[in-house]
């Protein structure tokens, strides 16, 4: 797989890049903050290499809040065929829901890129992580159970705050 990797923690970024390359993948670009992630993706798509997947963290400079995830949402809108794997310590339900509910989102076999959201501390086997990356790169979906619960709760809260439906007969 051709991979773009974004994480502000140097040891995580470089360590994961080294691991992925040792396992036969090609890390074609690294980014340490959200603005450079957006730039590097644009540069790659203007060149001759097409990535299979983007792996990004949620909290990245410059804001150190959900900048990485917001960048992923922007990238999904611009490059819907790129698989996006969010790999983080944090769950950001609002932007995660936006990433998963993108108009470009589709099922495996279609030409839209897959989507994944895993929590770093819950990835216990490298083989499982690689399988998750392959699933997302091929258009599939991978979601950590904790992320899924928070997404469902966020959606349930949003629905419960709607006014009751009024019918006129």
PDB file of N, CA and C in Angstrom, residues 53-110:
ATOM      1  N   UNK A  53      -4.099   5.032   1.099  1.00  0.00           N
ATOM      2  CA  UNK A  53      -4.697   5.342   2.400  1.00  0.00           C
ATOM      3  C   UNK A  53      -3.942   6.469   3.086  1.00  0.00           C
ATOM      4  N   UNK A  54      -4.689   7.216   3.858  1.00  0.00           N
ATOM      5  CA  UNK A  54      -4.149   8.257   4.737  1.00  0.00           C
ATOM      6  C   UNK A  54      -4.395   7.798   6.168  1.00  0.00           C
ATOM      7  N   UNK A  55      -3.345   7.848   6.973  1.00  0.00           N
ATOM      8  CA  UNK A  55      -3.485   7.569   8.408  1.00  0.00           C
ATOM      9  C   UNK A  55      -3.224   8.885   9.116  1.00  0.00           C
ATOM     10  N   UNK A  56      -4.182   9.330   9.937  1.00  0.00           N
ATOM     11  CA  UNK A  56      -4.007  10.607  10.623  1.00  0.00           C
ATOM     12  C   UNK A  56      -4.449  10.527  12.078  1.00  0.00           C
ATOM     13  N   UNK A  57      -3.835  11.368  12.867  1.00  0.00           N
ATOM     14  CA  UNK A  57      -4.223  11.546  14.268  1.00  0.00           C
ATOM     15  C   UNK A  57      -5.331  12.593  14.318  1.00  0.00           C
ATOM     16  N   UNK A  58      -6.033  12.676  15.429  1.00  0.00           N
ATOM     17  CA  UNK A  58      -7.074  13.690  15.611  1.00  0.00           C
ATOM     18  C   UNK A  58      -6.456  15.002  16.083  1.00  0.00           C
ATOM     19  N   UNK A  59      -5.755  14.962  17.193  1.00  0.00           N
ATOM     20  CA  UNK A  59      -5.183  16.180  17.783  1.00  0.00           C
ATOM     21  C   UNK A  59      -3.816  16.465  17.193  1.00  0.00           C
ATOM     22  N   UNK A  60      -3.756  17.572  16.462  1.00  0.00           N
ATOM     23  CA  UNK A  60      -2.507  17.972  15.817  1.00  0.00           C
ATOM     24  C   UNK A  60      -2.416  19.488  15.828  1.00  0.00           C
ATOM     25  N   UNK A  61      -1.203  20.004  15.654  1.00  0.00           N
ATOM     26  CA  UNK A  61      -1.057  21.449  15.500  1.00  0.00           C
ATOM     27  C   UNK A  61      -1.774  21.902  14.226  1.00  0.00           C
ATOM     28  N   UNK A  62      -2.164  23.135  14.130  1.00  0.00           N
ATOM     29  CA  UNK A  62      -1.776  24.208  15.025  1.00  0.00           C
ATOM     30  C   UNK A  62      -2.654  24.352  16.264  1.00  0.00           C
ATOM     31  N   UNK A  63      -3.888  23.873  16.228  1.00  0.00           N
ATOM     32  CA  UNK A  63      -4.806  24.106  17.338  1.00  0.00           C
ATOM     33  C   UNK A  63      -4.742  23.086  18.452  1.00  0.00           C
ATOM     34  N   UNK A  64      -4.174  21.929  18.171  1.00  0.00           N
ATOM     35  CA  UNK A  64      -4.085  20.820  19.129  1.00  0.00           C
ATOM     36  C   UNK A  64      -5.454  20.402  19.672  1.00  0.00           C
ATOM     37  N   UNK A  65      -6.490  20.601  18.859  1.00  0.00           N
ATOM     38  CA  UNK A  65      -7.797  20.069  19.243  1.00  0.00           C
ATOM     39  C   UNK A  65      -8.121  18.934  18.267  1.00  0.00           C
ATOM     40  N   UNK A  66      -8.986  19.165  17.321  1.00  0.00           N
ATOM     41  CA  UNK A  66      -9.351  18.125  16.360  1.00  0.00           C
ATOM     42  C   UNK A  66      -8.898  18.497  14.948  1.00  0.00           C
ATOM     43  N   UNK A  67      -7.770  19.189  14.851  1.00  0.00           N
ATOM     44  CA  UNK A  67      -7.265  19.676  13.566  1.00  0.00           C
ATOM     45  C   UNK A  67      -7.023  18.554  12.557  1.00  0.00           C
ATOM     46  N   UNK A  68      -6.477  17.434  13.001  1.00  0.00           N
ATOM     47  CA  UNK A  68      -6.207  16.320  12.099  1.00  0.00           C
ATOM     48  C   UNK A  68      -7.474  15.719  11.534  1.00  0.00           C
ATOM     49  N   UNK A  69      -8.493  15.609  12.356  1.00  0.00           N
ATOM     50  CA  UNK A  69      -9.763  15.050  11.902  1.00  0.00           C
ATOM     51  C   UNK A  69     -10.483  16.020  10.970  1.00  0.00           C
ATOM     52  N   UNK A  70     -10.414  17.311  11.283  1.00  0.00           N
ATOM     53  CA  UNK A  70     -11.017  18.300  10.378  1.00  0.00           C
ATOM     54  C   UNK A  70     -10.311  18.288   9.024  1.00  0.00           C
ATOM     55  N   UNK A  71      -8.993  18.122   9.040  1.00  0.00           N
ATOM     56  CA  UNK A  71      -8.248  18.020   7.779  1.00  0.00           C
ATOM     57  C   UNK A  71      -8.689  16.778   7.009  1.00  0.00           C
ATOM     58  N   UNK A  72      -8.917  15.666   7.714  1.00  0.00           N
ATOM     59  CA  UNK A  72      -9.375  14.440   7.057  1.00  0.00           C
ATOM     60  C   UNK A  72     -10.729  14.645   6.385  1.00  0.00           C
ATOM     61  N   UNK A  73     -11.618  15.382   7.033  1.00  0.00           N
ATOM     62  CA  UNK A  73     -12.931  15.666   6.441  1.00  0.00           C
ATOM     63  C   UNK A  73     -12.757  16.489   5.163  1.00  0.00           C
ATOM     64  N   UNK A  74     -11.867  17.488   5.195  1.00  0.00           N
ATOM     65  CA  UNK A  74     -11.605  18.295   4.000  1.00  0.00           C
ATOM     66  C   UNK A  74     -11.008  17.439   2.883  1.00  0.00           C
ATOM     67  N   UNK A  75     -10.104  16.563   3.242  1.00  0.00           N
ATOM     68  CA  UNK A  75      -9.471  15.684   2.256  1.00  0.00           C
ATOM     69  C   UNK A  75     -10.503  14.742   1.649  1.00  0.00           C
ATOM     70  N   UNK A  76     -11.392  14.205   2.469  1.00  0.00           N
ATOM     71  CA  UNK A  76     -12.442  13.306   1.962  1.00  0.00           C
ATOM     72  C   UNK A  76     -13.321  14.025   0.943  1.00  0.00           C
ATOM     73  N   UNK A  77     -13.637  15.304   1.221  1.00  0.00           N
ATOM     74  CA  UNK A  77     -14.469  16.057   0.283  1.00  0.00           C
ATOM     75  C   UNK A  77     -13.752  16.274  -1.048  1.00  0.00           C
ATOM     76  N   UNK A  78     -12.455  16.491  -0.992  1.00  0.00           N
ATOM     77  CA  UNK A  78     -11.677  16.799  -2.197  1.00  0.00           C
ATOM     78  C   UNK A  78     -11.223  15.538  -2.935  1.00  0.00           C
ATOM     79  N   UNK A  79     -10.891  14.484  -2.197  1.00  0.00           N
ATOM     80  CA  UNK A  79     -10.374  13.240  -2.768  1.00  0.00           C
ATOM     81  C   UNK A  79     -11.172  12.054  -2.223  1.00  0.00           C
ATOM     82  N   UNK A  80     -12.385  11.869  -2.701  1.00  0.00           N
ATOM     83  CA  UNK A  80     -13.263  10.841  -2.119  1.00  0.00           C
ATOM     84  C   UNK A  80     -12.781   9.411  -2.308  1.00  0.00           C
ATOM     85  N   UNK A  81     -11.830   9.195  -3.224  1.00  0.00           N
ATOM     86  CA  UNK A  81     -11.333   7.843  -3.456  1.00  0.00           C
ATOM     87  C   UNK A  81     -10.244   7.420  -2.482  1.00  0.00           C
ATOM     88  N   UNK A  82      -9.754   8.335  -1.668  1.00  0.00           N
ATOM     89  CA  UNK A  82      -8.675   8.041  -0.730  1.00  0.00           C
ATOM     90  C   UNK A  82      -9.237   7.426   0.555  1.00  0.00           C
ATOM     91  N   UNK A  83      -8.744   6.254   0.906  1.00  0.00           N
ATOM     92  CA  UNK A  83      -9.117   5.652   2.175  1.00  0.00           C
ATOM     93  C   UNK A  83      -8.531   6.471   3.323  1.00  0.00           C
ATOM     94  N   UNK A  84      -9.314   6.668   4.376  1.00  0.00           N
ATOM     95  CA  UNK A  84      -8.858   7.463   5.518  1.00  0.00           C
ATOM     96  C   UNK A  84      -9.007   6.652   6.798  1.00  0.00           C
ATOM     97  N   UNK A  85      -7.876   6.463   7.486  1.00  0.00           N
ATOM     98  CA  UNK A  85      -7.859   5.793   8.781  1.00  0.00           C
ATOM     99  C   UNK A  85      -7.470   6.814   9.838  1.00  0.00           C
ATOM    100  N   UNK A  86      -8.358   7.073  10.769  1.00  0.00           N
ATOM    101  CA  UNK A  86      -8.050   7.922  11.908  1.00  0.00           C
ATOM    102  C   UNK A  86      -7.507   6.994  12.996  1.00  0.00           C
ATOM    103  N   UNK A  87      -6.330   7.317  13.485  1.00  0.00           N
ATOM    104  CA  UNK A  87      -5.676   6.521  14.527  1.00  0.00           C
ATOM    105  C   UNK A  87      -5.302   7.487  15.634  1.00  0.00           C
ATOM    106  N   UNK A  88      -6.017   7.420  16.752  1.00  0.00           N
ATOM    107  CA  UNK A  88      -5.854   8.450  17.764  1.00  0.00           C
ATOM    108  C   UNK A  88      -6.068   7.916  19.161  1.00  0.00           C
ATOM    109  N   UNK A  89      -5.744   8.749  20.140  1.00  0.00           N
ATOM    110  CA  UNK A  89      -6.064   8.466  21.538  1.00  0.00           C
ATOM    111  C   UNK A  89      -7.427   9.024  21.900  1.00  0.00           C
ATOM    112  N   UNK A  90      -7.993   9.845  21.021  1.00  0.00           N
ATOM    113  CA  UNK A  90      -9.192  10.605  21.335  1.00  0.00           C
ATOM    114  C   UNK A  90     -10.318  10.290  20.364  1.00  0.00           C
ATOM    115  N   UNK A  91     -11.528  10.425  20.868  1.00  0.00           N
ATOM    116  CA  UNK A  91     -12.708  10.315  20.036  1.00  0.00           C
ATOM    117  C   UNK A  91     -13.293  11.713  19.904  1.00  0.00           C
ATOM    118  N   UNK A  92     -13.464  12.163  18.677  1.00  0.00           N
ATOM    119  CA  UNK A  92     -14.081  13.458  18.405  1.00  0.00           C
ATOM    120  C   UNK A  92     -15.365  13.183  17.620  1.00  0.00           C
ATOM    121  N   UNK A  93     -16.468  12.925  18.331  1.00  0.00           N
ATOM    122  CA  UNK A  93     -17.679  12.423  17.671  1.00  0.00           C
ATOM    123  C   UNK A  93     -18.241  13.324  16.575  1.00  0.00           C
ATOM    124  N   UNK A  94     -18.201  14.631  16.745  1.00  0.00           N
ATOM    125  CA  UNK A  94     -18.829  15.511  15.750  1.00  0.00           C
ATOM    126  C   UNK A  94     -18.151  15.374  14.394  1.00  0.00           C
ATOM    127  N   UNK A  95     -16.833  15.490  14.359  1.00  0.00           N
ATOM    128  CA  UNK A  95     -16.139  15.386  13.081  1.00  0.00           C
ATOM    129  C   UNK A  95     -16.064  13.947  12.600  1.00  0.00           C
ATOM    130  N   UNK A  96     -16.006  13.001  13.509  1.00  0.00           N
ATOM    131  CA  UNK A  96     -16.018  11.593  13.100  1.00  0.00           C
ATOM    132  C   UNK A  96     -17.329  11.279  12.388  1.00  0.00           C
ATOM    133  N   UNK A  97     -18.436  11.763  12.929  1.00  0.00           N
ATOM    134  CA  UNK A  97     -19.735  11.554  12.286  1.00  0.00           C
ATOM    135  C   UNK A  97     -19.742  12.192  10.904  1.00  0.00           C
ATOM    136  N   UNK A  98     -19.141  13.360  10.786  1.00  0.00           N
ATOM    137  CA  UNK A  98     -19.078  14.040   9.490  1.00  0.00           C
ATOM    138  C   UNK A  98     -18.234  13.228   8.507  1.00  0.00           C
ATOM    139  N   UNK A  99     -17.136  12.678   8.970  1.00  0.00           N
ATOM    140  CA  UNK A  99     -16.284  11.865   8.106  1.00  0.00           C
ATOM    141  C   UNK A  99     -17.031  10.611   7.639  1.00  0.00           C
ATOM    142  N   UNK A 100     -17.736   9.951   8.541  1.00  0.00           N
ATOM    143  CA  UNK A 100     -18.448   8.732   8.193  1.00  0.00           C
ATOM    144  C   UNK A 100     -19.714   8.993   7.382  1.00  0.00           C
ATOM    145  N   UNK A 101     -20.285  10.168   7.500  1.00  0.00           N
ATOM    146  CA  UNK A 101     -21.538  10.437   6.794  1.00  0.00           C
ATOM    147  C   UNK A 101     -21.335  11.230   5.510  1.00  0.00           C
ATOM    148  N   UNK A 102     -20.100  11.338   5.081  1.00  0.00           N
ATOM    149  CA  UNK A 102     -19.792  12.067   3.856  1.00  0.00           C
ATOM    150  C   UNK A 102     -20.630  11.555   2.698  1.00  0.00           C
ATOM    151  N   UNK A 103     -21.021  12.469   1.825  1.00  0.00           N
ATOM    152  CA  UNK A 103     -21.786  12.093   0.638  1.00  0.00           C
ATOM    153  C   UNK A 103     -21.010  11.109  -0.214  1.00  0.00           C
ATOM    154  N   UNK A 104     -19.689  11.155  -0.148  1.00  0.00           N
ATOM    155  CA  UNK A 104     -18.856  10.311  -0.986  1.00  0.00           C
ATOM    156  C   UNK A 104     -18.692   8.914  -0.401  1.00  0.00           C
ATOM    157  N   UNK A 105     -19.141   8.729   0.838  1.00  0.00           N
ATOM    158  CA  UNK A 105     -18.964   7.446   1.509  1.00  0.00           C
ATOM    159  C   UNK A 105     -19.753   6.359   0.775  1.00  0.00           C
ATOM    160  N   UNK A 106     -19.143   5.198   0.609  1.00  0.00           N
ATOM    161  CA  UNK A 106     -19.856   4.109  -0.045  1.00  0.00           C
ATOM    162  C   UNK A 106     -19.405   2.769   0.513  1.00  0.00           C
ATOM    163  N   UNK A 107     -19.960   1.725  -0.021  1.00  0.00           N
ATOM    164  CA  UNK A 107     -19.641   0.373   0.417  1.00  0.00           C
ATOM    165  C   UNK A 107     -18.470  -0.183  -0.384  1.00  0.00           C
ATOM    166  N   UNK A 108     -17.814  -1.241   0.129  1.00  0.00           N
ATOM    167  CA  UNK A 108     -16.697  -1.833  -0.608  1.00  0.00           C
ATOM    168  C   UNK A 108     -17.105  -2.207  -2.031  1.00  0.00           C
ATOM    169  N   UNK A 109     -16.148  -2.089  -2.941  1.00  0.00           N
ATOM    170  CA  UNK A 109     -16.427  -2.409  -4.337  1.00  0.00           C
ATOM    171  C   UNK A 109     -16.740  -1.173  -5.157  1.00  0.00           C
ATOM    172  N   UNK A 110     -17.162  -0.103  -4.522  1.00  0.00           N
ATOM    173  CA  UNK A 110     -17.387   1.148  -5.236  1.00  0.00           C
ATOM    174  C   UNK A 110     -16.067   1.913  -5.270  1.00  0.00           C
TER     175      UNK A 110
END
